[in-house]
mmCIF file with all atom_site columns, C-alpha atoms in Angstrom:
data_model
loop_
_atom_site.group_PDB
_atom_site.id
_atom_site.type_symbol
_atom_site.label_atom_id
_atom_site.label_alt_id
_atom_site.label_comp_id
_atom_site.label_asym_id
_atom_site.label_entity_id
_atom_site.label_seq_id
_atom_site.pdbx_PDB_ins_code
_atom_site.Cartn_x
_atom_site.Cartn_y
_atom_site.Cartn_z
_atom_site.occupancy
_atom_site.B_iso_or_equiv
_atom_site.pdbx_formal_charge
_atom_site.auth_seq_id
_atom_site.auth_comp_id
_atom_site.auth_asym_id
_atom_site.auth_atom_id
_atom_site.pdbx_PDB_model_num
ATOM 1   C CA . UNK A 1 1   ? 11.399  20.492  -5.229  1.00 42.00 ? 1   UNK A CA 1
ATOM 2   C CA . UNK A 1 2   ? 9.513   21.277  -2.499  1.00 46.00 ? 2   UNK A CA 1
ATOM 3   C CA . UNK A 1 3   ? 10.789  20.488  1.282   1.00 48.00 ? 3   UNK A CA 1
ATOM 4   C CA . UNK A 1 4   ? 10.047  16.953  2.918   1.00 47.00 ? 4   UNK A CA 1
ATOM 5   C CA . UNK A 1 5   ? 8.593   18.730  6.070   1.00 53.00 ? 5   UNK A CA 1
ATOM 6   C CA . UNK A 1 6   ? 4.905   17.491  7.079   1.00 53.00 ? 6   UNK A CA 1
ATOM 7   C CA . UNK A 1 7   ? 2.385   18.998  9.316   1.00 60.00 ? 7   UNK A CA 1
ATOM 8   C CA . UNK A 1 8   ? 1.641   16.539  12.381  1.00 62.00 ? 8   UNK A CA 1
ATOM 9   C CA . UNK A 1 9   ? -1.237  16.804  14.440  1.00 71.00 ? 9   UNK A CA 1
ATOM 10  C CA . UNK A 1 10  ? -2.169  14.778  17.370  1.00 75.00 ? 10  UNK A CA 1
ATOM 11  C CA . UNK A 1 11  ? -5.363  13.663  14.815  1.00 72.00 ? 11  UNK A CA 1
ATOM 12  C CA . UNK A 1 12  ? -2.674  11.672  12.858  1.00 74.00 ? 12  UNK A CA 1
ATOM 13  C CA . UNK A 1 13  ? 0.256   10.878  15.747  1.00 79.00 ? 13  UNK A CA 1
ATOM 14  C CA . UNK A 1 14  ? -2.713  8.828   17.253  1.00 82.00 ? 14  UNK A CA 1
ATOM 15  C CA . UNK A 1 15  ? -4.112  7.468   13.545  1.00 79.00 ? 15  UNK A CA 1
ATOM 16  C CA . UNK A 1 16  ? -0.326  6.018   12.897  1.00 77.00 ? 16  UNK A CA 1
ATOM 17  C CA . UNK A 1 17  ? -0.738  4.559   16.430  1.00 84.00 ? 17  UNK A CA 1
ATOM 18  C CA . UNK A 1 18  ? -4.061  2.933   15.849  1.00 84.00 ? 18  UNK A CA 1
ATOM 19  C CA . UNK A 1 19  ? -3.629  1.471   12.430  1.00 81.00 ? 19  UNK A CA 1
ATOM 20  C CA . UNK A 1 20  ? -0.366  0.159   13.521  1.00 78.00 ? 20  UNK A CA 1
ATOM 21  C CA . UNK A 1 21  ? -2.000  -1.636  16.409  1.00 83.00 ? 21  UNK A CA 1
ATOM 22  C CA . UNK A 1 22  ? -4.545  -2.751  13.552  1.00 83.00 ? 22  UNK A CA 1
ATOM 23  C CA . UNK A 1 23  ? -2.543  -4.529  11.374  1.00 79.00 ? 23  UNK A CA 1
ATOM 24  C CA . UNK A 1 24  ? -0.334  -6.069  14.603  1.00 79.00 ? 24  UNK A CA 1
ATOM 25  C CA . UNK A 1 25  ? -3.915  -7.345  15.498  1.00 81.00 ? 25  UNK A CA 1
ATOM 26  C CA . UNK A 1 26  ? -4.688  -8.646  11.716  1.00 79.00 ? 26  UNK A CA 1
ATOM 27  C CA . UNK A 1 27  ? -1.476  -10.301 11.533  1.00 75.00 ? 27  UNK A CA 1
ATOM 28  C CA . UNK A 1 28  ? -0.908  -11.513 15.380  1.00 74.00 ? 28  UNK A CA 1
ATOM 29  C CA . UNK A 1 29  ? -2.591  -15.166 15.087  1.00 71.00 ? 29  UNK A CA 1
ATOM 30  C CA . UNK A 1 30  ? -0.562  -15.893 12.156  1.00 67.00 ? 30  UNK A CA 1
ATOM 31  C CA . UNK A 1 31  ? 2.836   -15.225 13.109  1.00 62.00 ? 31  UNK A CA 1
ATOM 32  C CA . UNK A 1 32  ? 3.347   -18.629 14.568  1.00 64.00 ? 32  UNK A CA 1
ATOM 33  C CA . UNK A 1 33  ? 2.397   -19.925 11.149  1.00 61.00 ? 33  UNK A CA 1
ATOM 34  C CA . UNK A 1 34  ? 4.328   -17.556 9.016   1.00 62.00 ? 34  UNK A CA 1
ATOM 35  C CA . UNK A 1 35  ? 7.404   -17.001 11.023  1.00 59.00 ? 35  UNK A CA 1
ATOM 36  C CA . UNK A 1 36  ? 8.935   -13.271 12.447  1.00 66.00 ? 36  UNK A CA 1
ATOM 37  C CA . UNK A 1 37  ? 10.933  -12.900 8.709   1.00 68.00 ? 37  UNK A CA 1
ATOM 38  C CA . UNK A 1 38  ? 7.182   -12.727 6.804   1.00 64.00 ? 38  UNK A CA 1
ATOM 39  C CA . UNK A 1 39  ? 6.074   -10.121 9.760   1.00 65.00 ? 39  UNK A CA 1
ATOM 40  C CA . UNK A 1 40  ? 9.079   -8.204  9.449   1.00 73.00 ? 40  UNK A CA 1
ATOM 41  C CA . UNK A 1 41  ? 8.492   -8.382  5.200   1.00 73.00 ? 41  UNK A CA 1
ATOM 42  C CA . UNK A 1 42  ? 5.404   -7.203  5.874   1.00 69.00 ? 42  UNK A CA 1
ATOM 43  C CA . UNK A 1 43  ? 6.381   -4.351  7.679   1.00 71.00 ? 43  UNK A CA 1
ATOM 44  C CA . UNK A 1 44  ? 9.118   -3.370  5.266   1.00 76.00 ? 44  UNK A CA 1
ATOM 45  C CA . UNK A 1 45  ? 7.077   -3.362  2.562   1.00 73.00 ? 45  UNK A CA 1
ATOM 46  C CA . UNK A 1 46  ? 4.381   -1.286  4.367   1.00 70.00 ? 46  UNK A CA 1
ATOM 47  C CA . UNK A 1 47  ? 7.018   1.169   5.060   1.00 73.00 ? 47  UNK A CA 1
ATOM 48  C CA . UNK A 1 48  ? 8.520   1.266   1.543   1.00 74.00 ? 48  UNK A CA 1
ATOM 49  C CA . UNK A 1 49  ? 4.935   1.856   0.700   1.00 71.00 ? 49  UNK A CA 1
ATOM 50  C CA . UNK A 1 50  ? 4.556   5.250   3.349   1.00 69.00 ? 50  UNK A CA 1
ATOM 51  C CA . UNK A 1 51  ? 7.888   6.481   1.922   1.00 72.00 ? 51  UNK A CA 1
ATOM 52  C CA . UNK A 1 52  ? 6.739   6.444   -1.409  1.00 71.00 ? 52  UNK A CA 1
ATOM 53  C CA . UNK A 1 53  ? 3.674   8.314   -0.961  1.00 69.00 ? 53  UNK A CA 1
ATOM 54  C CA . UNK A 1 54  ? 5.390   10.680  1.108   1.00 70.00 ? 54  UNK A CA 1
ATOM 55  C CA . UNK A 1 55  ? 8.259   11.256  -2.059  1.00 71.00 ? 55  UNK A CA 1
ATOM 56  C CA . UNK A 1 56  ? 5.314   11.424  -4.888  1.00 70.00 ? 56  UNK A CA 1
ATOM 57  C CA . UNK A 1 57  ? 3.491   13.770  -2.588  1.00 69.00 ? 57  UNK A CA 1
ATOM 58  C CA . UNK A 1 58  ? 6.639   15.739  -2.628  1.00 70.00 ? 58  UNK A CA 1
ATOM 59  C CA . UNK A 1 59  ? 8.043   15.771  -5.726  1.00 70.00 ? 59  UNK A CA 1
ATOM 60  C CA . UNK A 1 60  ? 7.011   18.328  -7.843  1.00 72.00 ? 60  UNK A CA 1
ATOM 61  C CA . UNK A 1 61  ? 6.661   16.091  -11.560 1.00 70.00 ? 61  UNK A CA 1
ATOM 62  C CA . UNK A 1 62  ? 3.438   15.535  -13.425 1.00 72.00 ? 62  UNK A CA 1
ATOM 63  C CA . UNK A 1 63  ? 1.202   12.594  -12.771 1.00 67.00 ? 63  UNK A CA 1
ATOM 64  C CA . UNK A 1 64  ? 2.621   10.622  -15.551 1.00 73.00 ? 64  UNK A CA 1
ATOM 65  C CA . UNK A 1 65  ? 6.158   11.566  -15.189 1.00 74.00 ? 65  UNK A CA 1
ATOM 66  C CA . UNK A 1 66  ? 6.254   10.326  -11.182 1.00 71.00 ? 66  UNK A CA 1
ATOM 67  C CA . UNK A 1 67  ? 4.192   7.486   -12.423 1.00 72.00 ? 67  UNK A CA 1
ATOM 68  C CA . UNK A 1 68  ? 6.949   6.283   -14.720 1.00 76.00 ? 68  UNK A CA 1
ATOM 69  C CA . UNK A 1 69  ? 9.615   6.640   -12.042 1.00 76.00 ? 69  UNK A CA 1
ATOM 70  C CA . UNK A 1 70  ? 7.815   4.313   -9.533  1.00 73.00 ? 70  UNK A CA 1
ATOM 71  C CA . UNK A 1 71  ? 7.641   1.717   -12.425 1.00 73.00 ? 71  UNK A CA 1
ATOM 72  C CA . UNK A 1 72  ? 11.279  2.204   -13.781 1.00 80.00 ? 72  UNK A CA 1
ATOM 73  C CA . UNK A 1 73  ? 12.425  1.606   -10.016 1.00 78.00 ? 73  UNK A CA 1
ATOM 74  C CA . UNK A 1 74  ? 10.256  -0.790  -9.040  1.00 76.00 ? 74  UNK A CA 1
ATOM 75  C CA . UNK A 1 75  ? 11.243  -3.148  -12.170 1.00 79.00 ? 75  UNK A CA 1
ATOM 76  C CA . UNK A 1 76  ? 14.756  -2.911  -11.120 1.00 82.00 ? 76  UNK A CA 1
ATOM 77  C CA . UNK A 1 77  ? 14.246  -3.278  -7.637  1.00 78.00 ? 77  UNK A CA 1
ATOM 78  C CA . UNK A 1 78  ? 12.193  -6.520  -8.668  1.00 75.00 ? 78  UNK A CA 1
ATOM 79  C CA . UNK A 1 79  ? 15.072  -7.587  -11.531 1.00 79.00 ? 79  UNK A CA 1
ATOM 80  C CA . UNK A 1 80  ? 17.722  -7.273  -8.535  1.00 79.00 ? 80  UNK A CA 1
ATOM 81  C CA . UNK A 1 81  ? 15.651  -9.352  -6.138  1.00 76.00 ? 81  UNK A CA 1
ATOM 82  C CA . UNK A 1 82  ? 15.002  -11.898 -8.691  1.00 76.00 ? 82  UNK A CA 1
ATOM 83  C CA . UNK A 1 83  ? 18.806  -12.028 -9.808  1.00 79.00 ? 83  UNK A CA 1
ATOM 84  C CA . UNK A 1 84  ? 19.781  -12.604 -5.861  1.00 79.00 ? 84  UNK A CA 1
ATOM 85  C CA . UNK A 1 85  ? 17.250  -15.238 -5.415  1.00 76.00 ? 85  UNK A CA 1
ATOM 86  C CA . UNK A 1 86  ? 18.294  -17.008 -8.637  1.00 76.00 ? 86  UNK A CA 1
ATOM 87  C CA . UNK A 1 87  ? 14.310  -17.139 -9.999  1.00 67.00 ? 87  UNK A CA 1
ATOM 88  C CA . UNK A 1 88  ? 14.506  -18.338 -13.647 1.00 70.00 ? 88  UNK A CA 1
ATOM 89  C CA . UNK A 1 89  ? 12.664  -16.514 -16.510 1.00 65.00 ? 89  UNK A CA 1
ATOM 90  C CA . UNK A 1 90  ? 9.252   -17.897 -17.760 1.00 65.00 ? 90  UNK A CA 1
ATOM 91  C CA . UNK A 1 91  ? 9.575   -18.604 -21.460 1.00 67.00 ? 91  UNK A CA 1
ATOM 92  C CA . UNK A 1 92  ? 6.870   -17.221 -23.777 1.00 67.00 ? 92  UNK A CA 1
ATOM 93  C CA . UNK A 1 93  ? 4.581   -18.962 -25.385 1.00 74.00 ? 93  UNK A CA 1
ATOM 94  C CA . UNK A 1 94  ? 0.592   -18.176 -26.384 1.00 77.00 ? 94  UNK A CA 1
ATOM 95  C CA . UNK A 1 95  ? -1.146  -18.746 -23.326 1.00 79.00 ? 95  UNK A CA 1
ATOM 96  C CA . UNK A 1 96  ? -4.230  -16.928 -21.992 1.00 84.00 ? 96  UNK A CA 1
ATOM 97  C CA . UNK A 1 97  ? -1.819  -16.754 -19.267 1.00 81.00 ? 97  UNK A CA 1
ATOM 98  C CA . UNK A 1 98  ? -0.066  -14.348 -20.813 1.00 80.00 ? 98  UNK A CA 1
ATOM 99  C CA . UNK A 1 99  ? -3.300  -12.152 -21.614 1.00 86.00 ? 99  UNK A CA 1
ATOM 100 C CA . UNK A 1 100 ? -4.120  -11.746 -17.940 1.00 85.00 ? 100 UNK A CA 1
ATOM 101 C CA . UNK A 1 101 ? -0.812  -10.740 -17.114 1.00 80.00 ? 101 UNK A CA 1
ATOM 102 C CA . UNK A 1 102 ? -0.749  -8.103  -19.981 1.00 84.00 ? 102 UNK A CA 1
ATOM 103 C CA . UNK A 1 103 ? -4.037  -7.058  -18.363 1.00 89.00 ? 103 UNK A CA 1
ATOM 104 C CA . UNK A 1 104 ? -3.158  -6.812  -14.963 1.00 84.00 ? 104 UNK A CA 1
ATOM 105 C CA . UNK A 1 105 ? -0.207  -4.811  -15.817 1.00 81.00 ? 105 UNK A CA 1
ATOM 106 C CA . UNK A 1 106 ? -2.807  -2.102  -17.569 1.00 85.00 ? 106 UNK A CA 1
ATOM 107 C CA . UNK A 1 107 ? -5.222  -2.366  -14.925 1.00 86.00 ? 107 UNK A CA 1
ATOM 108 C CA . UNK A 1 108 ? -1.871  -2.007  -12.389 1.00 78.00 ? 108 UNK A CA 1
ATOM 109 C CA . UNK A 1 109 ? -0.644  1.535   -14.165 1.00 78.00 ? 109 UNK A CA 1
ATOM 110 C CA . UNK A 1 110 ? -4.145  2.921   -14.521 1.00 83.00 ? 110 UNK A CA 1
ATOM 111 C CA . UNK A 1 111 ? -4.116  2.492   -10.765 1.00 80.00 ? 111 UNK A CA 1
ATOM 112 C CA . UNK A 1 112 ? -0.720  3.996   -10.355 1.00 74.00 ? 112 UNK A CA 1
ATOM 113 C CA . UNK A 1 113 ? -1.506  6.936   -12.490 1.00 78.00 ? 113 UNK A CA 1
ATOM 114 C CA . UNK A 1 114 ? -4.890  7.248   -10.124 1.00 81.00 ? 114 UNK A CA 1
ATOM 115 C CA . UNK A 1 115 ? -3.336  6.443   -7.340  1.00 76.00 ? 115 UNK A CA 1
ATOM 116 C CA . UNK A 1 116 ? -0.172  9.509   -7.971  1.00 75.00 ? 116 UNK A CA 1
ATOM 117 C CA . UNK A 1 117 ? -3.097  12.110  -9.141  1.00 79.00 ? 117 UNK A CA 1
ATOM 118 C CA . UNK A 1 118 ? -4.839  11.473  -5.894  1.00 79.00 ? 118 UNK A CA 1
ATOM 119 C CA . UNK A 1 119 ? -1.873  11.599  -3.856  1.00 75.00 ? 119 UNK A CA 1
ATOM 120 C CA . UNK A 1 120 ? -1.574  15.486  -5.385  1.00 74.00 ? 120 UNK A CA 1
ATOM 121 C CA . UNK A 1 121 ? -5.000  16.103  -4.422  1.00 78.00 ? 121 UNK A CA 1
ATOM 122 C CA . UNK A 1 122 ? -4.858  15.251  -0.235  1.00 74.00 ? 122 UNK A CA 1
ATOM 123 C CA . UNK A 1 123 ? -1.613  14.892  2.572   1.00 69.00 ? 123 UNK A CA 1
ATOM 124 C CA . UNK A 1 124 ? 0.809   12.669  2.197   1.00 63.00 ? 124 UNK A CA 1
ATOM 125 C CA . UNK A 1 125 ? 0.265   11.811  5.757   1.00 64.00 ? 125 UNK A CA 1
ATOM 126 C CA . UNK A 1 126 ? -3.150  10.858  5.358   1.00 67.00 ? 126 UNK A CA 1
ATOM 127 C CA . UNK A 1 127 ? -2.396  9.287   2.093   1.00 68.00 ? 127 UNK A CA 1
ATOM 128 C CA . UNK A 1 128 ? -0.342  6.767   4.458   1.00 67.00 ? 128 UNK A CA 1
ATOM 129 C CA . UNK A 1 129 ? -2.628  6.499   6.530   1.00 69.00 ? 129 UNK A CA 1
ATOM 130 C CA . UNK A 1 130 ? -5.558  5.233   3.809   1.00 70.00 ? 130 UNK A CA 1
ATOM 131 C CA . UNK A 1 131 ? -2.940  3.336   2.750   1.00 71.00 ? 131 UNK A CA 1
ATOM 132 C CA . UNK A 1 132 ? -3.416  1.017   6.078   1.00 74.00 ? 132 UNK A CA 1
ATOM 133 C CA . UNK A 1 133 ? -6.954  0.444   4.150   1.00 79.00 ? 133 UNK A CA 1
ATOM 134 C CA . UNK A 1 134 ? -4.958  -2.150  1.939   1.00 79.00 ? 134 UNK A CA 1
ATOM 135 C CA . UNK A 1 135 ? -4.950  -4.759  4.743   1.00 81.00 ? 135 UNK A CA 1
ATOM 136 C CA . UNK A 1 136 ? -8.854  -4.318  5.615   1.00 85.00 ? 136 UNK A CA 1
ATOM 137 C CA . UNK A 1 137 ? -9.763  -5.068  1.708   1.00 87.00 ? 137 UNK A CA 1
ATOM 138 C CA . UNK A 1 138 ? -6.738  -7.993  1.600   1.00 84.00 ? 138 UNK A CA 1
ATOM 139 C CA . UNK A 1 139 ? -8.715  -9.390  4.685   1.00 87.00 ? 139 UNK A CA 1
ATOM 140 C CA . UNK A 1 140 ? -12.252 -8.830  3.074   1.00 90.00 ? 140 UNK A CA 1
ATOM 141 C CA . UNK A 1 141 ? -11.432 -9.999  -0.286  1.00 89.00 ? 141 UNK A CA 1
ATOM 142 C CA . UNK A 1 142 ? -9.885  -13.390 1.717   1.00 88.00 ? 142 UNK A CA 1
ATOM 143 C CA . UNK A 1 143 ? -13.012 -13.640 3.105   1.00 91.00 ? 143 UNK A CA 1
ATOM 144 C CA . UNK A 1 144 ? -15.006 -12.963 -0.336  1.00 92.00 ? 144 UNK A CA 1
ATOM 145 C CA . UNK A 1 145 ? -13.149 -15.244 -2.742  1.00 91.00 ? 145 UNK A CA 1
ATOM 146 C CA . UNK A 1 146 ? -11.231 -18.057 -0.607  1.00 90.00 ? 146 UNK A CA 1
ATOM 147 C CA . UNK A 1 147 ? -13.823 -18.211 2.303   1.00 89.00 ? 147 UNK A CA 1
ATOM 148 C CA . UNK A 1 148 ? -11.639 -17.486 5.300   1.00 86.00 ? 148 UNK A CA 1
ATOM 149 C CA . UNK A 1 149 ? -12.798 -17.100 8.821   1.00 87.00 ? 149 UNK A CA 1
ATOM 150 C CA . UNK A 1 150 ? -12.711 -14.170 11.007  1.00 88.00 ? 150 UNK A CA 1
ATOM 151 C CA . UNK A 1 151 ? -11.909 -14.268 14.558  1.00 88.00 ? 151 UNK A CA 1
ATOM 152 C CA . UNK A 1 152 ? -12.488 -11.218 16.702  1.00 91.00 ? 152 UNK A CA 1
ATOM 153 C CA . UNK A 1 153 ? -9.512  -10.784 16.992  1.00 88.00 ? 153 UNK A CA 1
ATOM 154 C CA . UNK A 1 154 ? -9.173  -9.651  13.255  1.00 87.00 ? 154 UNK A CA 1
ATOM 155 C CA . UNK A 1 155 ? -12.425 -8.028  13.503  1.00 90.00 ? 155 UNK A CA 1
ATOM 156 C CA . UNK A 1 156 ? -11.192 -5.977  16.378  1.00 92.00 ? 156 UNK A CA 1
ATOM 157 C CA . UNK A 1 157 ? -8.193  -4.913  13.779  1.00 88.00 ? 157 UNK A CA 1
ATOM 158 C CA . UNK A 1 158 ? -9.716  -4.212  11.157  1.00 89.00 ? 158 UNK A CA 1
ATOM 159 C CA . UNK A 1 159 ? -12.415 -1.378  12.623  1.00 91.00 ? 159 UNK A CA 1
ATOM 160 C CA . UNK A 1 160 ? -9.071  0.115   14.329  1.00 90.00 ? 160 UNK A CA 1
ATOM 161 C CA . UNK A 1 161 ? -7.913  0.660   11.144  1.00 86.00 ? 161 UNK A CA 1
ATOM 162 C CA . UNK A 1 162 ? -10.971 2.196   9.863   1.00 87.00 ? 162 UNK A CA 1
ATOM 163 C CA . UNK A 1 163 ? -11.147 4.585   12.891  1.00 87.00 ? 163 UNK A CA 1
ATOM 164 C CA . UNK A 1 164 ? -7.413  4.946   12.081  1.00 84.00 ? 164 UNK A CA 1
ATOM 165 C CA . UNK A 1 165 ? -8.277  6.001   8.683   1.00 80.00 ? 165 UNK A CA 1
ATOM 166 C CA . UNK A 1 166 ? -10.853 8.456   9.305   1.00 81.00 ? 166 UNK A CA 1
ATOM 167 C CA . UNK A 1 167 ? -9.551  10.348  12.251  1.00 79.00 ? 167 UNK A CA 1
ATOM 168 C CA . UNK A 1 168 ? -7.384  12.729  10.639  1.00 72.00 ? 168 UNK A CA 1
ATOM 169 C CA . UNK A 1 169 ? -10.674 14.005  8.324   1.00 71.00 ? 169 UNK A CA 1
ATOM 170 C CA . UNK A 1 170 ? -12.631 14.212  11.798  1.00 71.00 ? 170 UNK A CA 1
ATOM 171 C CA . UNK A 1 171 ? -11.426 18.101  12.125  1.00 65.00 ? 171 UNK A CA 1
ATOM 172 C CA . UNK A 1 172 ? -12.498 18.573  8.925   1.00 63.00 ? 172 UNK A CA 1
ATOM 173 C CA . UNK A 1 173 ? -15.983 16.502  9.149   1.00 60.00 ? 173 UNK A CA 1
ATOM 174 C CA . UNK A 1 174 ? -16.726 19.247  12.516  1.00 63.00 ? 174 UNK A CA 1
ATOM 175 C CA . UNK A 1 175 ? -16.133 21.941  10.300  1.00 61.00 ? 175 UNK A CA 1
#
């Protein structure tokens, strides 16, 4: 196994700064709606999501292999959470219901085996950083299929995050 230690730069000190104010900006006019607990959620989870590209950047298994761990840990992290908040299980029957969840979960580790291969390919760091990229399509797919507004505000966010997610490949873009 390789050691956890990554390179910093000032490139990507001030890209972590950035995209974080990005997303506080995204997610600033809905707090009042949604409460501190979702914020904080959200923030946890977007963590949980940096560590884990920094560990599959760092471990040293095949694509596959470190694709099978996040899924084995990520069902029992989900069976523990739905044990603690008492969620009952869906029966089966022969729904198309059924079919699209079958799909999505094919679709979902396609993605994870893309999205470990890539993660082999550039820096973890930067791999966190594109990661921030999640929130701009969440917002432009809102806007796309459910017709949500954008105030400037959001706006405003979302291009920090894209300058967020492109300065650390500036250096390289000079070159």
């Amino acid at each position: 196994m390789s050691n956890f230690r990554l390179k910093q730069n000032w490139h990507k000190i001030i890209s972590i700064i950035l995209g974080l104010s990005g997303v506080a900006l995204i997610f600033l006019q809905s707090v009042h709606g949604l409460g501190l607990l979702s914020l904080l959620a959200a923030f946890l989870s977007g963590m949980s999501s940096a560590a884990n590209n920094v560990f599959v950047k760092q471990i040293n298994y095949k694509t596959t292999q470190a694709t099978l761990i996040l899924w084995v840990v990520s069902i029992i992290s989900n069976l523990f959470m739905a044990i603690i908040f008492t969620k009952s299980w869906p029966s089966f029957s022969l729904h198309i219901q059924w079919l699209y969840l079958v799909i999505f979960a094919l679709t979902s580790v396609v993605a994870s085996l893309a999205f470990v291969k890539g993660l082999k390919l550039i820096e973890a760091g930067a791999a966190g950083i594109l990661g921030l990229l999640e929130v701009v399509f969440g917002v432009l797919f809102g806007v796309l299929f459910f017709s949500e507004k954008l105030s400037m505000l959001v706006i405003t966010g979302i291009i920090i995050i894209i300058v967020s997610a492109a300065l650390p490949y500036l250096k390289d873009y000079n070159r």
